[in-house]
Amino acid sequence: MIQAIHKLVTFEHFAAWRPEGGRYELHDGVIVEMAQPVGDHEDVVGFLALNISIEIGRQKLPYFIPKTVLVKPSEGESAYSPDILIINRPNLVNEPLWKKESTVSQATSIPLVIEVVSTNWRDDYYKKLADYEAIGIPEYWIIDYAAIGARKFIGNPKLPTISIYQFIDGEYQVTQFKGDTHIVSPTFPELNLTAEQIFQAGGVQI
């Protein structure tokens, strides 16, 4: 669940207000306090962050995974705190909000963003999908380990699904992975993980 603070604010006010601790996002000018995730959700996040970090180190890529960086679309008053955000360090010098607000808004700074689905799944499949596409983020994963998204997104019957959206010719094109299918990531083509391994990290028995 999420709790919205129903008073419209600008991003500047949000960035200045955002307190230490807790996790907050800005959705069209509304401050949203994100609920504490369940353990299975954090198991998936931790498993992916570890494996991707190992791959970043192995390939000696200039990337890192921050703790609380915001992603801000150029249009509107929104800012998101993804479950996993890959940052391209060399481009941070071009980010006007980086030094003071630890916020990125350019696709060149964000090779990959990952959202692990929870009860607010509509944000991941609708709002964030549209805004990440508008930014032009090259790759966006939606990890629906508990199969709670709508059937139009993950099929019928609903099964645990990883949807990988790749930015091609100005829009996202999606490839989905289930069961023992190996993940195909444009950002990390040598990442050796199956969908099943990721789901099992979240306690899903396949």
PDB file of C-alpha atoms in Angstrom:
ATOM      1  CA  MET A   1       0.000   0.000   0.000  1.00  0.00           C
ATOM      2  CA  ILE A   2       1.005   3.611  -0.471  1.00  0.00           C
ATOM      3  CA  GLN A   3      -0.107   6.718   1.375  1.00  0.00           C
ATOM      4  CA  ALA A   4      -0.506   9.992  -0.523  1.00  0.00           C
ATOM      5  CA  ILE A   5      -0.100  13.400   1.050  1.00  0.00           C
ATOM      6  CA  HIS A   6      -2.760  15.307  -0.899  1.00  0.00           C
ATOM      7  CA  LYS A   7      -1.215  18.707  -1.331  1.00  0.00           C
ATOM      8  CA  LEU A   8       0.186  19.634  -4.725  1.00  0.00           C
ATOM      9  CA  VAL A   9       3.847  20.624  -4.592  1.00  0.00           C
ATOM     10  CA  THR A  10       6.610  21.307  -7.076  1.00  0.00           C
ATOM     11  CA  PHE A  11       9.647  19.097  -7.425  1.00  0.00           C
ATOM     12  CA  GLU A  12      11.765  21.831  -5.842  1.00  0.00           C
ATOM     13  CA  HIS A  13       9.565  21.830  -2.733  1.00  0.00           C
ATOM     14  CA  PHE A  14       9.588  18.035  -2.642  1.00  0.00           C
ATOM     15  CA  ALA A  15      13.381  17.821  -2.923  1.00  0.00           C
ATOM     16  CA  ALA A  16      13.834  20.373  -0.142  1.00  0.00           C
ATOM     17  CA  TRP A  17      11.243  18.658   2.089  1.00  0.00           C
ATOM     18  CA  ARG A  18      12.212  14.993   1.602  1.00  0.00           C
ATOM     19  CA  PRO A  19      13.275  13.751   5.049  1.00  0.00           C
ATOM     20  CA  GLU A  20      15.987  11.290   5.981  1.00  0.00           C
ATOM     21  CA  GLY A  21      14.635   7.780   6.311  1.00  0.00           C
ATOM     22  CA  GLY A  22      11.448   6.493   4.734  1.00  0.00           C
ATOM     23  CA  ARG A  23      10.882   6.386   1.009  1.00  0.00           C
ATOM     24  CA  TYR A  24       8.916   9.027  -0.820  1.00  0.00           C
ATOM     25  CA  GLU A  25       8.003   9.691  -4.434  1.00  0.00           C
ATOM     26  CA  LEU A  26       6.311  12.580  -6.188  1.00  0.00           C
ATOM     27  CA  HIS A  27       3.419  11.650  -8.502  1.00  0.00           C
ATOM     28  CA  ASP A  28       2.103  14.595 -10.524  1.00  0.00           C
ATOM     29  CA  GLY A  29       2.702  16.993  -7.651  1.00  0.00           C
ATOM     30  CA  VAL A  30       1.402  14.643  -4.931  1.00  0.00           C
ATOM     31  CA  ILE A  31       3.878  13.347  -2.329  1.00  0.00           C
ATOM     32  CA  VAL A  32       3.513   9.584  -1.939  1.00  0.00           C
ATOM     33  CA  GLU A  33       4.943   7.725   1.055  1.00  0.00           C
ATOM     34  CA  MET A  34       5.890   4.224  -0.022  1.00  0.00           C
ATOM     35  CA  ALA A  35       4.965   1.473   2.426  1.00  0.00           C
ATOM     36  CA  GLN A  36       7.636  -0.774   3.913  1.00  0.00           C
ATOM     37  CA  PRO A  37       8.074  -3.618   1.383  1.00  0.00           C
ATOM     38  CA  VAL A  38       7.491  -7.238   2.348  1.00  0.00           C
ATOM     39  CA  GLY A  39      10.424  -9.572   2.827  1.00  0.00           C
ATOM     40  CA  ASP A  40       9.983 -11.443  -0.459  1.00  0.00           C
ATOM     41  CA  HIS A  41      10.118  -8.148  -2.356  1.00  0.00           C
ATOM     42  CA  GLU A  42      13.408  -7.234  -0.659  1.00  0.00           C
ATOM     43  CA  ASP A  43      14.802 -10.732  -1.315  1.00  0.00           C
ATOM     44  CA  VAL A  44      14.277 -10.173  -5.050  1.00  0.00           C
ATOM     45  CA  VAL A  45      15.772  -6.670  -4.943  1.00  0.00           C
ATOM     46  CA  GLY A  46      18.814  -7.865  -2.995  1.00  0.00           C
ATOM     47  CA  PHE A  47      19.381 -10.872  -5.257  1.00  0.00           C
ATOM     48  CA  LEU A  48      19.259  -8.753  -8.422  1.00  0.00           C
ATOM     49  CA  ALA A  49      21.353  -5.916  -7.002  1.00  0.00           C
ATOM     50  CA  LEU A  50      24.061  -8.378  -5.957  1.00  0.00           C
ATOM     51  CA  ASN A  51      24.185 -10.180  -9.297  1.00  0.00           C
ATOM     52  CA  ILE A  52      24.123  -6.982 -11.337  1.00  0.00           C
ATOM     53  CA  SER A  53      26.843  -5.444  -9.150  1.00  0.00           C
ATOM     54  CA  ILE A  54      29.005  -8.517  -9.748  1.00  0.00           C
ATOM     55  CA  GLU A  55      28.459  -8.131 -13.498  1.00  0.00           C
ATOM     56  CA  ILE A  56      29.326  -4.413 -13.364  1.00  0.00           C
ATOM     57  CA  GLY A  57      32.579  -5.260 -11.597  1.00  0.00           C
ATOM     58  CA  ARG A  58      33.416  -8.167 -13.884  1.00  0.00           C
ATOM     59  CA  GLN A  59      33.013  -6.024 -17.003  1.00  0.00           C
ATOM     60  CA  LYS A  60      34.663  -2.984 -15.371  1.00  0.00           C
ATOM     61  CA  LEU A  61      31.738  -0.786 -16.395  1.00  0.00           C
ATOM     62  CA  PRO A  62      31.498   2.823 -15.118  1.00  0.00           C
ATOM     63  CA  TYR A  63      28.171   2.061 -13.424  1.00  0.00           C
ATOM     64  CA  PHE A  64      26.981   1.904  -9.828  1.00  0.00           C
ATOM     65  CA  ILE A  65      23.764   1.205  -7.916  1.00  0.00           C
ATOM     66  CA  PRO A  66      22.829   4.111  -5.598  1.00  0.00           C
ATOM     67  CA  LYS A  67      20.651   3.907  -2.504  1.00  0.00           C
ATOM     68  CA  THR A  68      18.188   6.804  -2.731  1.00  0.00           C
ATOM     69  CA  VAL A  69      18.638   8.607  -6.066  1.00  0.00           C
ATOM     70  CA  LEU A  70      15.506  10.020  -7.711  1.00  0.00           C
ATOM     71  CA  VAL A  71      14.547   9.750 -11.374  1.00  0.00           C
ATOM     72  CA  LYS A  72      12.750  12.864 -12.623  1.00  0.00           C
ATOM     73  CA  PRO A  73      10.917  13.110 -15.970  1.00  0.00           C
ATOM     74  CA  SER A  74      11.550  16.410 -17.732  1.00  0.00           C
ATOM     75  CA  GLU A  75       7.819  17.152 -17.993  1.00  0.00           C
ATOM     76  CA  GLY A  76       5.483  17.465 -15.014  1.00  0.00           C
ATOM     77  CA  GLU A  77       6.051  17.313 -11.271  1.00  0.00           C
ATOM     78  CA  SER A  78       7.022  13.686 -10.666  1.00  0.00           C
ATOM     79  CA  ALA A  79      10.076  11.947  -9.223  1.00  0.00           C
ATOM     80  CA  TYR A  80      10.546   8.240  -8.598  1.00  0.00           C
ATOM     81  CA  SER A  81      12.742   6.134  -6.335  1.00  0.00           C
ATOM     82  CA  PRO A  82      13.217   2.867  -8.270  1.00  0.00           C
ATOM     83  CA  ASP A  83      13.830  -0.448  -6.564  1.00  0.00           C
ATOM     84  CA  ILE A  84      17.090  -0.767  -8.522  1.00  0.00           C
ATOM     85  CA  LEU A  85      18.671   2.051 -10.495  1.00  0.00           C
ATOM     86  CA  ILE A  86      21.845   1.673 -12.553  1.00  0.00           C
ATOM     87  CA  ILE A  87      23.748   4.948 -12.866  1.00  0.00           C
ATOM     88  CA  ASN A  88      26.268   5.760 -15.600  1.00  0.00           C
ATOM     89  CA  ARG A  89      28.774   7.743 -13.547  1.00  0.00           C
ATOM     90  CA  PRO A  90      30.520   9.671 -16.394  1.00  0.00           C
ATOM     91  CA  ASN A  91      27.286  11.436 -17.388  1.00  0.00           C
ATOM     92  CA  LEU A  92      26.566  12.820 -13.925  1.00  0.00           C
ATOM     93  CA  VAL A  93      28.528  15.974 -14.791  1.00  0.00           C
ATOM     94  CA  ASN A  94      25.682  16.774 -17.209  1.00  0.00           C
ATOM     95  CA  GLU A  95      22.925  16.315 -14.634  1.00  0.00           C
ATOM     96  CA  PRO A  96      21.856  19.724 -13.259  1.00  0.00           C
ATOM     97  CA  LEU A  97      20.096  18.243 -10.212  1.00  0.00           C
ATOM     98  CA  TRP A  98      22.756  15.720  -9.239  1.00  0.00           C
ATOM     99  CA  LYS A  99      24.923  17.679  -6.815  1.00  0.00           C
ATOM    100  CA  LYS A 100      22.179  19.164  -4.652  1.00  0.00           C
ATOM    101  CA  GLU A 101      19.218  16.807  -5.065  1.00  0.00           C
ATOM    102  CA  SER A 102      20.878  13.486  -6.077  1.00  0.00           C
ATOM    103  CA  THR A 103      18.419  13.381  -8.971  1.00  0.00           C
ATOM    104  CA  VAL A 104      18.897  12.235 -12.563  1.00  0.00           C
ATOM    105  CA  SER A 105      16.743  13.056 -15.565  1.00  0.00           C
ATOM    106  CA  GLN A 106      18.764  12.094 -18.648  1.00  0.00           C
ATOM    107  CA  ALA A 107      18.594   8.737 -20.404  1.00  0.00           C
ATOM    108  CA  THR A 108      22.386   8.716 -20.801  1.00  0.00           C
ATOM    109  CA  SER A 109      22.688   8.598 -17.005  1.00  0.00           C
ATOM    110  CA  ILE A 110      20.298   5.636 -16.639  1.00  0.00           C
ATOM    111  CA  PRO A 111      21.218   2.474 -18.572  1.00  0.00           C
ATOM    112  CA  LEU A 112      18.711   0.364 -16.658  1.00  0.00           C
ATOM    113  CA  VAL A 113      15.922   0.799 -14.118  1.00  0.00           C
ATOM    114  CA  ILE A 114      14.121  -2.047 -12.321  1.00  0.00           C
ATOM    115  CA  GLU A 115      10.820  -2.055 -10.456  1.00  0.00           C
ATOM    116  CA  VAL A 116       9.758  -5.069  -8.385  1.00  0.00           C
ATOM    117  CA  VAL A 117       5.966  -5.198  -8.366  1.00  0.00           C
ATOM    118  CA  SER A 118       4.039  -4.782  -5.119  1.00  0.00           C
ATOM    119  CA  THR A 119       0.447  -3.850  -4.326  1.00  0.00           C
ATOM    120  CA  ASN A 120       0.770  -0.564  -6.227  1.00  0.00           C
ATOM    121  CA  TRP A 121       1.448  -2.484  -9.457  1.00  0.00           C
ATOM    122  CA  ARG A 122      -0.470   0.026 -11.589  1.00  0.00           C
ATOM    123  CA  ASP A 123       2.276   2.596 -11.008  1.00  0.00           C
ATOM    124  CA  ASP A 124       4.885   0.228 -12.477  1.00  0.00           C
ATOM    125  CA  TYR A 125       2.849  -0.878 -15.492  1.00  0.00           C
ATOM    126  CA  TYR A 126       1.183   2.429 -16.333  1.00  0.00           C
ATOM    127  CA  LYS A 127       2.674   5.590 -14.881  1.00  0.00           C
ATOM    128  CA  LYS A 128       6.336   4.687 -14.501  1.00  0.00           C
ATOM    129  CA  LEU A 129       6.365   2.804 -17.791  1.00  0.00           C
ATOM    130  CA  ALA A 130       5.096   5.912 -19.595  1.00  0.00           C
ATOM    131  CA  ASP A 131       7.462   8.288 -17.823  1.00  0.00           C
ATOM    132  CA  TYR A 132      10.547   6.088 -18.188  1.00  0.00           C
ATOM    133  CA  GLU A 133       9.702   5.782 -21.885  1.00  0.00           C
ATOM    134  CA  ALA A 134       9.327   9.574 -22.144  1.00  0.00           C
ATOM    135  CA  ILE A 135      12.797   9.998 -20.623  1.00  0.00           C
ATOM    136  CA  GLY A 136      14.142   7.440 -23.101  1.00  0.00           C
ATOM    137  CA  ILE A 137      15.663   5.109 -20.503  1.00  0.00           C
ATOM    138  CA  PRO A 138      17.209   2.327 -22.630  1.00  0.00           C
ATOM    139  CA  GLU A 139      15.995  -0.598 -20.528  1.00  0.00           C
ATOM    140  CA  TYR A 140      13.236  -1.054 -17.930  1.00  0.00           C
ATOM    141  CA  TRP A 141      12.471  -4.281 -16.061  1.00  0.00           C
ATOM    142  CA  ILE A 142       9.196  -5.026 -14.297  1.00  0.00           C
ATOM    143  CA  ILE A 143       9.637  -8.019 -11.969  1.00  0.00           C
ATOM    144  CA  ASP A 144       6.172  -9.402 -11.188  1.00  0.00           C
ATOM    145  CA  TYR A 145       7.295 -12.308  -9.003  1.00  0.00           C
ATOM    146  CA  ALA A 146       3.886 -12.675  -7.313  1.00  0.00           C
ATOM    147  CA  ALA A 147       1.891 -12.375 -10.588  1.00  0.00           C
ATOM    148  CA  ILE A 148      -0.369  -9.589  -9.331  1.00  0.00           C
ATOM    149  CA  GLY A 149      -0.365  -7.369 -12.425  1.00  0.00           C
ATOM    150  CA  ALA A 150      -3.312  -7.299 -14.815  1.00  0.00           C
ATOM    151  CA  ARG A 151      -3.796 -10.179 -17.260  1.00  0.00           C
ATOM    152  CA  LYS A 152      -3.299  -7.819 -20.190  1.00  0.00           C
ATOM    153  CA  PHE A 153       0.286  -7.365 -18.975  1.00  0.00           C
ATOM    154  CA  ILE A 154       1.277 -10.882 -17.838  1.00  0.00           C
ATOM    155  CA  GLY A 155      -1.225 -13.138 -19.602  1.00  0.00           C
ATOM    156  CA  ASN A 156      -3.944 -15.553 -18.587  1.00  0.00           C
ATOM    157  CA  PRO A 157      -3.460 -17.607 -16.461  1.00  0.00           C
ATOM    158  CA  LYS A 158      -1.415 -15.130 -14.461  1.00  0.00           C
ATOM    159  CA  LEU A 159       2.109 -16.426 -13.872  1.00  0.00           C
ATOM    160  CA  PRO A 160       5.232 -14.819 -12.403  1.00  0.00           C
ATOM    161  CA  THR A 161       6.641 -12.719 -15.223  1.00  0.00           C
ATOM    162  CA  ILE A 162       9.644 -10.529 -15.951  1.00  0.00           C
ATOM    163  CA  SER A 163       8.891  -7.885 -18.580  1.00  0.00           C
ATOM    164  CA  ILE A 164      11.950  -6.246 -20.110  1.00  0.00           C
ATOM    165  CA  TYR A 165      11.189  -3.086 -22.044  1.00  0.00           C
ATOM    166  CA  GLN A 166      13.827  -1.920 -24.528  1.00  0.00           C
ATOM    167  CA  PHE A 167      13.753   1.612 -25.958  1.00  0.00           C
ATOM    168  CA  ILE A 168      13.772   1.217 -29.744  1.00  0.00           C
ATOM    169  CA  ASP A 169      12.918   3.910 -32.306  1.00  0.00           C
ATOM    170  CA  GLY A 170      11.395   6.216 -29.717  1.00  0.00           C
ATOM    171  CA  GLU A 171       9.227   3.703 -27.858  1.00  0.00           C
ATOM    172  CA  TYR A 172       9.378   0.663 -25.617  1.00  0.00           C
ATOM    173  CA  GLN A 173       9.205  -2.845 -27.014  1.00  0.00           C
ATOM    174  CA  VAL A 174       8.688  -5.630 -24.497  1.00  0.00           C
ATOM    175  CA  THR A 175      10.033  -9.167 -24.178  1.00  0.00           C
ATOM    176  CA  GLN A 176       8.753 -11.381 -21.380  1.00  0.00           C
ATOM    177  CA  PHE A 177      10.458 -14.169 -19.456  1.00  0.00           C
ATOM    178  CA  LYS A 178       8.906 -16.914 -17.343  1.00  0.00           C
ATOM    179  CA  GLY A 179       9.955 -20.225 -15.811  1.00  0.00           C
ATOM    180  CA  ASP A 180      13.463 -21.433 -16.657  1.00  0.00           C
ATOM    181  CA  THR A 181      13.899 -18.984 -19.546  1.00  0.00           C
ATOM    182  CA  HIS A 182      17.229 -17.141 -19.463  1.00  0.00           C
ATOM    183  CA  ILE A 183      16.976 -13.369 -19.091  1.00  0.00           C
ATOM    184  CA  VAL A 184      18.130 -11.382 -22.119  1.00  0.00           C
ATOM    185  CA  SER A 185      19.320  -7.930 -21.076  1.00  0.00           C
ATOM    186  CA  PRO A 186      20.637  -5.449 -23.674  1.00  0.00           C
ATOM    187  CA  THR A 187      22.575  -3.641 -20.914  1.00  0.00           C
ATOM    188  CA  PHE A 188      24.084  -6.824 -19.464  1.00  0.00           C
ATOM    189  CA  PRO A 189      24.076  -9.381 -22.301  1.00  0.00           C
ATOM    190  CA  GLU A 190      26.274 -11.814 -20.344  1.00  0.00           C
ATOM    191  CA  LEU A 191      24.113 -11.793 -17.211  1.00  0.00           C
ATOM    192  CA  ASN A 192      23.495 -15.485 -16.560  1.00  0.00           C
ATOM    193  CA  LEU A 193      20.156 -15.622 -14.755  1.00  0.00           C
ATOM    194  CA  THR A 194      16.849 -17.344 -15.401  1.00  0.00           C
ATOM    195  CA  ALA A 195      13.454 -15.945 -14.525  1.00  0.00           C
ATOM    196  CA  GLU A 196      13.001 -18.886 -12.163  1.00  0.00           C
ATOM    197  CA  GLN A 197      16.137 -18.000 -10.174  1.00  0.00           C
ATOM    198  CA  ILE A 198      14.848 -14.470  -9.661  1.00  0.00           C
ATOM    199  CA  PHE A 199      11.385 -15.661  -8.647  1.00  0.00           C
ATOM    200  CA  GLN A 200      12.799 -18.196  -6.196  1.00  0.00           C
ATOM    201  CA  ALA A 201      14.718 -15.389  -4.498  1.00  0.00           C
ATOM    202  CA  GLY A 202      11.260 -13.991  -3.694  1.00  0.00           C
ATOM    203  CA  GLY A 203      10.032 -17.281  -2.269  1.00  0.00           C
ATOM    204  CA  VAL A 204       8.087 -18.362  -5.352  1.00  0.00           C
ATOM    205  CA  GLN A 205       8.076 -22.103  -5.902  1.00  0.00           C
ATOM    206  CA  ILE A 206       8.038 -22.879  -9.617  1.00  0.00           C
TER     207      ILE A 206
END
